Amino acid sequence: MTTVALAVTDGMLHFELSLAYEVFGFAPAGVEPWYDLAVCGPAPVRAGRFLLEPDHGLGHLPRAHTVIVPGWADVDVDPPADLVDAVRAAHEAGARVVSLCTGVFVLAAAGLLDGRRATTHWAHTEVLASRYPEVTVDPDVLYVDNGSVLTSAGKAAAMDLCLHLVRLDRGSSVANVVARRLVVPPHRDGGQAQFVTTPVPEPGNHPLTGLFPWVMERLDQPLTVEDLARQARMSSRTLGRHFRSVTGTTPLQWLLTQRIRRAQELLETTGESMDAIAAATGMGTATTLRRNFNRAVGVAPDAYRRTFRSRAADQRLQNSR
C-alpha cells in the first residue's frame, strides 16, 4: 500500500489536508522507502486561505492504493459530482478509501458507506445520519475501520486514523517513529470516545447553584441522590426535575460523569494505582472503575494512561533535543 492520493477540490479544510500531507509526504529518519504521495484535483484548489497546485487531476485517483478525502468545509451543500465520481471509481478499482472529518460526506455521497458503520466530527453526525439513512453513524468514536473504507472524527482524530494506517501498512514501530516526530500520542484506539460529555449549567441563579461545587469537593464519597437532595434542600423528585432542566441529564449520570472526568485527570497526571484512583473518585474498587471508565470513554483506564505517558515521554525527548 505505497501510493497515497489526496483527493482535493475547492472547499477542503486545510488542517486535515496538511495533517495527511505531513504524515504520508515525509519519510521519518531511517525509514525507507516511504509512501509515494500525490495531490489530485482541479488546478488550482483553494483550501481556506491557501491555494494549491495539485500534481494530478482527479482521474489519477484509481491508480492509487489509498485515497484520502480531507475534511469538507460546507456540509450543507452536496460535494462536487466529479470528486464523488472519482472517489467511487477509485474504490471500484480496489483502492482503500479514507475520509478525515467531514470528508465522510464525499464517501457517503459516493455510496461507499451504505450498510457500513462510519463516524465524523461529533458536530456533524446528526446531519450525516439524516442525509444518508443507509449509513450507520457512530458519533462517539475516534475512527472506524471497515477494511477498504475508513472514516475518522475531526481534527486530532484524523491524525489518529493516519497513524492507524501507517501501523497497518508498516507496523507499530514505524508508526511510533512517525508519532514521535510529530510529538503526538502513538496510538489511540478507534473505539475511544471523542469526548466525555460534561454537562455544565448556564451561569446565573438557579436552585442547584450551590450544589455543584459541594459535590465536586466530595467525589471521593459514596454520594446518593438522597444526599444531593438533602444538601439542595429539596425532594429527590424535585432534584431530578431541576437536574434535567439545568444539565439535561439525571443526578446519578451527572455524578458519574464527574467521577470519570476526575479519573481521567488522575490517569493523565499521576502514577496512582487503580485502587487509589477508584477511591479518590468514589468508585470504590478498581473493578468498578474499569467497568465505568471503559463504558464511558471506550478504552480501559490502563490503556488511557499509557497514551498520556507516551505523550509525556515524547515531549521530554523533544525538549531534550
mmCIF file of C-alpha atoms in Angstrom:
data_model
loop_
_atom_site.group_PDB
_atom_site.id
_atom_site.type_symbol
_atom_site.label_atom_id
_atom_site.label_comp_id
_atom_site.label_asym_id
_atom_site.label_seq_id
_atom_site.Cartn_x
_atom_site.Cartn_y
_atom_site.Cartn_z
ATOM 1 C CA MET A 1 0.000 0.000 0.000
ATOM 2 C CA THR A 2 2.630 2.530 -1.098
ATOM 3 C CA THR A 3 0.769 5.059 -3.268
ATOM 4 C CA VAL A 4 -1.391 7.593 -1.424
ATOM 5 C CA ALA A 5 -3.553 10.147 -3.232
ATOM 6 C CA LEU A 6 -5.118 13.150 -1.527
ATOM 7 C CA ALA A 7 -8.421 13.904 -3.266
ATOM 8 C CA VAL A 8 -8.873 17.665 -3.126
ATOM 9 C CA THR A 9 -11.142 20.348 -4.517
ATOM 10 C CA ASP A 10 -12.245 23.840 -3.549
ATOM 11 C CA GLY A 11 -13.675 23.951 -0.049
ATOM 12 C CA MET A 12 -11.377 21.442 1.627
ATOM 13 C CA LEU A 13 -10.336 22.087 5.235
ATOM 14 C CA HIS A 14 -6.646 22.908 5.248
ATOM 15 C CA PHE A 15 -5.938 21.392 8.685
ATOM 16 C CA GLU A 16 -6.875 17.829 7.764
ATOM 17 C CA LEU A 17 -5.268 18.231 4.337
ATOM 18 C CA SER A 18 -1.990 19.422 5.869
ATOM 19 C CA LEU A 19 -2.084 16.703 8.501
ATOM 20 C CA ALA A 20 -2.352 13.916 5.922
ATOM 21 C CA TYR A 21 0.357 15.549 3.790
ATOM 22 C CA GLU A 22 2.671 15.675 6.817
ATOM 23 C CA VAL A 23 2.185 12.005 7.695
ATOM 24 C CA PHE A 24 2.373 10.492 4.216
ATOM 25 C CA GLY A 25 4.517 13.057 2.426
ATOM 26 C CA PHE A 26 7.650 12.947 4.599
ATOM 27 C CA ALA A 27 9.601 9.796 5.462
ATOM 28 C CA PRO A 28 10.775 9.594 9.082
ATOM 29 C CA ALA A 29 14.523 9.359 9.566
ATOM 30 C CA GLY A 30 15.849 5.896 8.807
ATOM 31 C CA VAL A 31 12.598 4.596 7.283
ATOM 32 C CA GLU A 32 12.828 3.890 3.552
ATOM 33 C CA PRO A 33 11.065 3.508 1.236
ATOM 34 C CA TRP A 34 8.118 5.669 2.206
ATOM 35 C CA TYR A 35 4.759 6.426 0.600
ATOM 36 C CA ASP A 36 4.503 7.903 -2.872
ATOM 37 C CA LEU A 37 2.149 10.832 -2.210
ATOM 38 C CA ALA A 38 0.146 12.627 -4.902
ATOM 39 C CA VAL A 39 -2.242 15.554 -4.532
ATOM 40 C CA CYS A 40 -5.093 15.096 -7.017
ATOM 41 C CA GLY A 41 -7.683 17.654 -8.026
ATOM 42 C CA PRO A 42 -8.522 20.532 -10.339
ATOM 43 C CA ALA A 43 -5.960 23.330 -10.531
ATOM 44 C CA PRO A 44 -5.753 25.476 -8.577
ATOM 45 C CA VAL A 45 -7.534 24.345 -5.386
ATOM 46 C CA ARG A 46 -8.489 26.718 -2.593
ATOM 47 C CA ALA A 47 -8.319 25.298 0.927
ATOM 48 C CA GLY A 48 -9.200 28.004 3.397
ATOM 49 C CA ARG A 49 -6.876 30.903 2.517
ATOM 50 C CA PHE A 50 -4.391 28.662 0.729
ATOM 51 C CA LEU A 51 -4.085 27.944 -2.985
ATOM 52 C CA LEU A 52 -2.755 24.541 -4.022
ATOM 53 C CA GLU A 53 -1.370 23.279 -7.310
ATOM 54 C CA PRO A 54 -2.287 19.552 -7.462
ATOM 55 C CA ASP A 55 0.119 17.055 -9.010
ATOM 56 C CA HIS A 56 -2.632 15.314 -10.997
ATOM 57 C CA GLY A 57 -6.298 15.594 -11.858
ATOM 58 C CA LEU A 58 -9.000 13.585 -10.116
ATOM 59 C CA GLY A 59 -8.732 10.962 -12.861
ATOM 60 C CA HIS A 60 -5.490 9.826 -11.237
ATOM 61 C CA LEU A 61 -7.276 8.527 -8.098
ATOM 62 C CA PRO A 62 -7.979 4.969 -9.389
ATOM 63 C CA ARG A 63 -4.222 4.445 -9.749
ATOM 64 C CA ALA A 64 -3.623 4.886 -6.023
ATOM 65 C CA HIS A 65 -3.529 2.188 -3.376
ATOM 66 C CA THR A 66 -5.026 4.563 -0.791
ATOM 67 C CA VAL A 67 -7.241 7.596 -1.432
ATOM 68 C CA ILE A 68 -7.677 10.125 1.373
ATOM 69 C CA VAL A 69 -10.503 12.694 1.324
ATOM 70 C CA PRO A 70 -9.764 15.551 3.772
ATOM 71 C CA GLY A 71 -12.436 17.484 5.626
ATOM 72 C CA TRP A 72 -15.170 19.149 3.574
ATOM 73 C CA ALA A 73 -15.918 22.719 4.708
ATOM 74 C CA ASP A 74 -19.584 23.187 3.778
ATOM 75 C CA VAL A 75 -21.610 20.126 4.753
ATOM 76 C CA ASP A 76 -24.830 21.965 3.871
ATOM 77 C CA VAL A 77 -24.179 21.557 0.140
ATOM 78 C CA ASP A 78 -23.515 18.443 -1.889
ATOM 79 C CA PRO A 79 -19.837 17.771 -2.651
ATOM 80 C CA PRO A 80 -18.807 18.220 -6.317
ATOM 81 C CA ALA A 81 -20.045 15.424 -8.561
ATOM 82 C CA ASP A 82 -16.643 14.983 -10.226
ATOM 83 C CA LEU A 83 -14.996 14.410 -6.842
ATOM 84 C CA VAL A 84 -17.698 11.927 -5.779
ATOM 85 C CA ASP A 85 -17.417 10.042 -9.081
ATOM 86 C CA ALA A 86 -13.613 9.914 -8.888
ATOM 87 C CA VAL A 87 -13.640 8.577 -5.315
ATOM 88 C CA ARG A 88 -16.209 5.935 -6.265
ATOM 89 C CA ALA A 89 -14.119 4.912 -9.281
ATOM 90 C CA ALA A 90 -11.021 4.605 -7.102
ATOM 91 C CA HIS A 91 -12.836 2.307 -4.698
ATOM 92 C CA GLU A 92 -14.173 0.198 -7.575
ATOM 93 C CA ALA A 93 -10.589 -0.078 -8.849
ATOM 94 C CA GLY A 94 -9.557 -1.556 -5.491
ATOM 95 C CA ALA A 95 -8.282 1.474 -3.595
ATOM 96 C CA ARG A 96 -8.586 1.789 0.152
ATOM 97 C CA VAL A 97 -10.665 4.946 0.656
ATOM 98 C CA VAL A 98 -10.284 7.082 3.774
ATOM 99 C CA SER A 99 -12.137 10.174 4.958
ATOM 100 C CA LEU A 100 -10.891 12.652 7.534
ATOM 101 C CA CYS A 101 -13.536 14.529 9.499
ATOM 102 C CA THR A 102 -16.290 15.783 7.161
ATOM 103 C CA GLY A 103 -14.670 14.167 4.141
ATOM 104 C CA VAL A 104 -17.097 11.404 5.099
ATOM 105 C CA PHE A 105 -19.836 13.300 3.221
ATOM 106 C CA VAL A 106 -17.981 12.626 -0.034
ATOM 107 C CA LEU A 107 -17.768 8.896 0.746
ATOM 108 C CA ALA A 108 -21.437 8.807 1.711
ATOM 109 C CA ALA A 109 -22.449 10.603 -1.490
ATOM 110 C CA ALA A 110 -20.450 8.018 -3.447
ATOM 111 C CA GLY A 111 -22.463 5.216 -1.783
ATOM 112 C CA LEU A 112 -19.356 3.709 -0.174
ATOM 113 C CA LEU A 113 -20.856 3.815 3.314
ATOM 114 C CA ASP A 114 -24.249 2.244 2.624
ATOM 115 C CA GLY A 115 -24.757 -0.546 5.149
ATOM 116 C CA ARG A 116 -21.496 0.364 6.863
ATOM 117 C CA ARG A 117 -20.618 1.977 10.174
ATOM 118 C CA ALA A 118 -18.972 5.401 9.943
ATOM 119 C CA THR A 119 -18.115 8.449 12.011
ATOM 120 C CA THR A 120 -17.275 12.120 11.626
ATOM 121 C CA HIS A 121 -16.845 15.158 13.851
ATOM 122 C CA TRP A 122 -19.496 14.973 16.575
ATOM 123 C CA ALA A 123 -20.984 18.328 15.486
ATOM 124 C CA HIS A 124 -21.976 16.841 12.102
ATOM 125 C CA THR A 125 -23.091 13.308 12.967
ATOM 126 C CA GLU A 126 -26.801 14.187 13.090
ATOM 127 C CA VAL A 127 -26.643 15.821 9.660
ATOM 128 C CA LEU A 128 -24.788 12.813 8.234
ATOM 129 C CA ALA A 129 -27.298 10.348 9.677
ATOM 130 C CA SER A 130 -30.266 12.386 8.458
ATOM 131 C CA ARG A 131 -28.948 12.864 4.924
ATOM 132 C CA TYR A 132 -27.684 9.307 4.461
ATOM 133 C CA PRO A 133 -30.002 6.958 6.409
ATOM 134 C CA GLU A 134 -28.318 3.871 4.908
ATOM 135 C CA VAL A 135 -25.166 4.733 6.868
ATOM 136 C CA THR A 136 -24.815 3.569 10.477
ATOM 137 C CA VAL A 137 -23.376 6.706 12.084
ATOM 138 C CA ASP A 138 -21.438 6.269 15.328
ATOM 139 C CA PRO A 139 -20.987 9.699 16.944
ATOM 140 C CA ASP A 140 -18.852 8.536 19.843
ATOM 141 C CA VAL A 141 -15.697 7.010 18.365
ATOM 142 C CA LEU A 142 -12.424 8.434 17.022
ATOM 143 C CA TYR A 143 -12.379 6.401 13.817
ATOM 144 C CA VAL A 144 -13.969 3.379 12.153
ATOM 145 C CA ASP A 145 -12.019 0.799 10.129
ATOM 146 C CA ASN A 146 -14.181 -1.167 7.692
ATOM 147 C CA GLY A 147 -11.190 -2.571 5.843
ATOM 148 C CA SER A 148 -11.443 -0.933 2.431
ATOM 149 C CA VAL A 149 -13.315 2.119 3.761
ATOM 150 C CA LEU A 150 -12.229 4.067 6.842
ATOM 151 C CA THR A 151 -13.656 7.216 8.438
ATOM 152 C CA SER A 152 -12.490 9.462 11.273
ATOM 153 C CA ALA A 153 -13.821 12.126 13.577
ATOM 154 C CA GLY A 154 -12.393 15.633 13.399
ATOM 155 C CA LYS A 155 -9.036 17.306 13.942
ATOM 156 C CA ALA A 156 -6.861 15.204 16.287
ATOM 157 C CA ALA A 157 -8.854 12.062 15.465
ATOM 158 C CA ALA A 158 -7.803 12.476 11.829
ATOM 159 C CA MET A 159 -4.197 12.146 12.998
ATOM 160 C CA ASP A 160 -5.154 9.011 14.924
ATOM 161 C CA LEU A 161 -6.544 7.446 11.764
ATOM 162 C CA CYS A 162 -3.494 8.410 9.688
ATOM 163 C CA LEU A 163 -1.216 6.774 12.264
ATOM 164 C CA HIS A 164 -3.519 3.752 12.261
ATOM 165 C CA LEU A 165 -2.970 3.440 8.504
ATOM 166 C CA VAL A 166 0.796 3.619 8.964
ATOM 167 C CA ARG A 167 0.540 0.987 11.684
ATOM 168 C CA LEU A 168 -1.438 -1.305 9.377
ATOM 169 C CA ASP A 169 1.000 -0.821 6.488
ATOM 170 C CA ARG A 170 4.371 -0.604 8.214
ATOM 171 C CA GLY A 171 3.870 -1.894 11.763
ATOM 172 C CA SER A 172 3.706 -0.335 15.223
ATOM 173 C CA SER A 173 7.400 0.537 15.482
ATOM 174 C CA VAL A 174 7.293 2.710 12.344
ATOM 175 C CA ALA A 175 4.021 4.327 13.420
ATOM 176 C CA ASN A 176 5.634 5.148 16.754
ATOM 177 C CA VAL A 177 8.572 6.792 14.965
ATOM 178 C CA VAL A 178 6.156 8.975 12.993
ATOM 179 C CA ALA A 179 4.212 9.861 16.148
ATOM 180 C CA ARG A 180 7.427 10.765 17.957
ATOM 181 C CA ARG A 181 8.470 13.078 15.125
ATOM 182 C CA LEU A 182 5.084 14.802 15.254
ATOM 183 C CA VAL A 183 5.013 14.809 19.080
ATOM 184 C CA VAL A 184 1.585 13.172 19.292
ATOM 185 C CA PRO A 185 0.303 10.091 21.128
ATOM 186 C CA PRO A 186 1.494 6.989 19.244
ATOM 187 C CA HIS A 187 -1.824 5.194 19.500
ATOM 188 C CA ARG A 188 -5.376 5.954 20.469
ATOM 189 C CA ASP A 189 -7.782 3.139 19.822
ATOM 190 C CA GLY A 190 -10.505 3.968 17.321
ATOM 191 C CA GLY A 191 -13.216 2.960 19.769
ATOM 192 C CA GLN A 192 -12.208 5.622 22.256
ATOM 193 C CA ALA A 193 -14.857 8.268 22.803
ATOM 194 C CA GLN A 194 -14.456 11.609 21.015
ATOM 195 C CA PHE A 195 -15.083 13.228 24.381
ATOM 196 C CA VAL A 196 -16.873 12.577 27.656
ATOM 197 C CA THR A 197 -19.885 14.853 27.881
ATOM 198 C CA THR A 198 -19.697 17.011 30.998
ATOM 199 C CA PRO A 199 -22.976 18.910 31.377
ATOM 200 C CA VAL A 200 -22.270 22.368 32.793
ATOM 201 C CA PRO A 201 -25.114 24.605 33.931
ATOM 202 C CA GLU A 202 -25.573 28.028 32.420
ATOM 203 C CA PRO A 203 -24.339 30.879 34.639
ATOM 204 C CA GLY A 204 -26.971 32.517 36.782
ATOM 205 C CA ASN A 205 -29.110 31.870 39.796
ATOM 206 C CA HIS A 206 -30.817 28.503 39.810
ATOM 207 C CA PRO A 207 -31.719 26.062 42.600
ATOM 208 C CA LEU A 208 -28.570 23.965 42.077
ATOM 209 C CA THR A 209 -26.018 26.818 42.118
ATOM 210 C CA GLY A 210 -24.534 25.816 45.453
ATOM 211 C CA LEU A 211 -24.841 22.069 44.945
ATOM 212 C CA PHE A 212 -22.333 21.581 42.108
ATOM 213 C CA PRO A 213 -19.203 22.823 43.927
ATOM 214 C CA TRP A 214 -20.303 20.925 47.053
ATOM 215 C CA VAL A 215 -20.412 17.689 45.044
ATOM 216 C CA MET A 216 -17.088 18.334 43.287
ATOM 217 C CA GLU A 217 -15.367 18.608 46.669
ATOM 218 C CA ARG A 218 -16.788 15.228 47.713
ATOM 219 C CA LEU A 219 -16.332 12.983 44.662
ATOM 220 C CA ASP A 220 -14.418 10.514 46.823
ATOM 221 C CA GLN A 221 -17.520 9.920 48.921
ATOM 222 C CA PRO A 222 -20.353 7.437 48.152
ATOM 223 C CA LEU A 223 -22.951 10.106 47.412
ATOM 224 C CA THR A 224 -26.539 9.168 46.640
ATOM 225 C CA VAL A 225 -29.426 11.065 45.099
ATOM 226 C CA GLU A 226 -30.827 11.424 48.609
ATOM 227 C CA ASP A 227 -27.563 13.018 49.776
ATOM 228 C CA LEU A 228 -27.714 15.525 46.932
ATOM 229 C CA ALA A 229 -31.404 16.263 47.557
ATOM 230 C CA ARG A 230 -30.740 16.792 51.257
ATOM 231 C CA GLN A 231 -27.906 19.222 50.525
ATOM 232 C CA ALA A 232 -30.075 21.085 47.990
ATOM 233 C CA ARG A 233 -32.954 21.102 50.488
ATOM 234 C CA MET A 234 -35.481 19.574 48.148
ATOM 235 C CA SER A 235 -37.097 16.212 47.473
ATOM 236 C CA SER A 236 -35.388 13.657 45.257
ATOM 237 C CA ARG A 237 -38.114 14.096 42.662
ATOM 238 C CA THR A 238 -37.704 17.888 42.606
ATOM 239 C CA LEU A 239 -33.932 17.477 42.426
ATOM 240 C CA GLY A 240 -34.283 15.219 39.407
ATOM 241 C CA ARG A 241 -36.543 17.726 37.667
ATOM 242 C CA HIS A 242 -34.100 20.595 38.265
ATOM 243 C CA PHE A 243 -31.136 18.481 37.158
ATOM 244 C CA ARG A 244 -32.850 17.602 33.916
ATOM 245 C CA SER A 245 -33.680 21.249 33.307
ATOM 246 C CA VAL A 246 -30.205 22.590 34.117
ATOM 247 C CA THR A 247 -27.852 19.844 32.853
ATOM 248 C CA GLY A 248 -30.005 17.761 30.525
ATOM 249 C CA THR A 249 -29.311 14.589 32.466
ATOM 250 C CA THR A 250 -30.074 12.812 35.748
ATOM 251 C CA PRO A 251 -28.294 13.432 39.073
ATOM 252 C CA LEU A 252 -26.637 9.999 39.048
ATOM 253 C CA GLN A 253 -25.471 10.262 35.440
ATOM 254 C CA TRP A 254 -24.075 13.735 36.079
ATOM 255 C CA LEU A 255 -22.300 12.481 39.182
ATOM 256 C CA LEU A 256 -20.804 9.510 37.328
ATOM 257 C CA THR A 257 -19.575 11.808 34.562
ATOM 258 C CA GLN A 258 -17.765 13.985 37.121
ATOM 259 C CA ARG A 259 -16.159 10.863 38.603
ATOM 260 C CA ILE A 260 -14.983 9.765 35.144
ATOM 261 C CA ARG A 261 -13.544 13.219 34.397
ATOM 262 C CA ARG A 262 -11.675 13.191 37.724
ATOM 263 C CA ALA A 263 -10.357 9.711 36.943
ATOM 264 C CA GLN A 264 -9.116 10.964 33.555
ATOM 265 C CA GLU A 265 -7.246 13.809 35.246
ATOM 266 C CA LEU A 266 -5.585 11.445 37.722
ATOM 267 C CA LEU A 267 -4.646 8.962 34.998
ATOM 268 C CA GLU A 268 -3.143 11.759 32.904
ATOM 269 C CA THR A 269 -1.156 13.445 35.672
ATOM 270 C CA THR A 270 -0.337 10.899 38.400
ATOM 271 C CA GLY A 271 1.049 7.422 38.882
ATOM 272 C CA GLU A 272 -1.575 6.466 41.457
ATOM 273 C CA SER A 273 -2.765 2.858 41.432
ATOM 274 C CA MET A 274 -6.175 1.932 40.038
ATOM 275 C CA ASP A 275 -7.384 1.203 43.571
ATOM 276 C CA ALA A 276 -6.259 4.649 44.734
ATOM 277 C CA ILE A 277 -7.949 6.358 41.783
ATOM 278 C CA ALA A 278 -11.121 4.343 42.372
ATOM 279 C CA ALA A 279 -11.137 5.513 45.985
ATOM 280 C CA ALA A 280 -10.419 9.138 45.046
ATOM 281 C CA THR A 281 -13.299 9.194 42.583
ATOM 282 C CA GLY A 282 -15.849 7.434 44.742
ATOM 283 C CA MET A 283 -15.992 4.322 42.578
ATOM 284 C CA GLY A 284 -14.817 2.060 45.374
ATOM 285 C CA THR A 285 -12.837 -0.639 43.609
ATOM 286 C CA ALA A 286 -10.535 -0.906 40.605
ATOM 287 C CA THR A 287 -13.040 -3.297 39.023
ATOM 288 C CA THR A 288 -15.834 -0.728 39.238
ATOM 289 C CA LEU A 289 -13.507 1.979 37.935
ATOM 290 C CA ARG A 290 -12.508 -0.114 34.920
ATOM 291 C CA ARG A 291 -16.100 -1.054 34.101
ATOM 292 C CA ASN A 292 -17.453 2.514 34.281
ATOM 293 C CA PHE A 293 -14.418 4.083 32.588
ATOM 294 C CA ASN A 294 -14.449 1.615 29.700
ATOM 295 C CA ARG A 295 -18.184 2.144 29.189
ATOM 296 C CA ALA A 296 -17.869 5.967 29.178
ATOM 297 C CA VAL A 297 -14.534 6.511 27.393
ATOM 298 C CA GLY A 298 -14.371 3.405 25.228
ATOM 299 C CA VAL A 299 -10.946 2.209 26.403
ATOM 300 C CA ALA A 300 -9.608 0.697 29.620
ATOM 301 C CA PRO A 301 -8.077 3.146 32.134
ATOM 302 C CA ASP A 302 -4.718 1.372 31.839
ATOM 303 C CA ALA A 303 -4.663 1.977 28.074
ATOM 304 C CA TYR A 304 -5.778 5.584 28.570
ATOM 305 C CA ARG A 305 -2.889 6.179 30.974
ATOM 306 C CA ARG A 306 -0.349 4.610 28.599
ATOM 307 C CA THR A 307 -1.371 7.077 25.898
ATOM 308 C CA PHE A 308 -0.564 10.043 28.116
ATOM 309 C CA ARG A 309 2.643 8.506 29.425
ATOM 310 C CA SER A 310 3.768 8.018 25.820
ATOM 311 C CA ARG A 311 2.858 11.625 25.054
ATOM 312 C CA ALA A 312 4.847 12.857 28.071
ATOM 313 C CA ALA A 313 7.842 10.720 27.118
ATOM 314 C CA ASP A 314 7.762 12.063 23.555
ATOM 315 C CA GLN A 315 7.587 15.616 24.853
ATOM 316 C CA ARG A 316 10.576 15.026 27.132
ATOM 317 C CA LEU A 317 12.511 13.587 24.195
ATOM 318 C CA GLN A 318 11.633 16.592 22.050
ATOM 319 C CA ASN A 319 12.664 19.034 24.786
ATOM 320 C CA SER A 320 15.996 17.271 25.239
ATOM 321 C CA ARG A 321 16.999 17.830 21.613
#
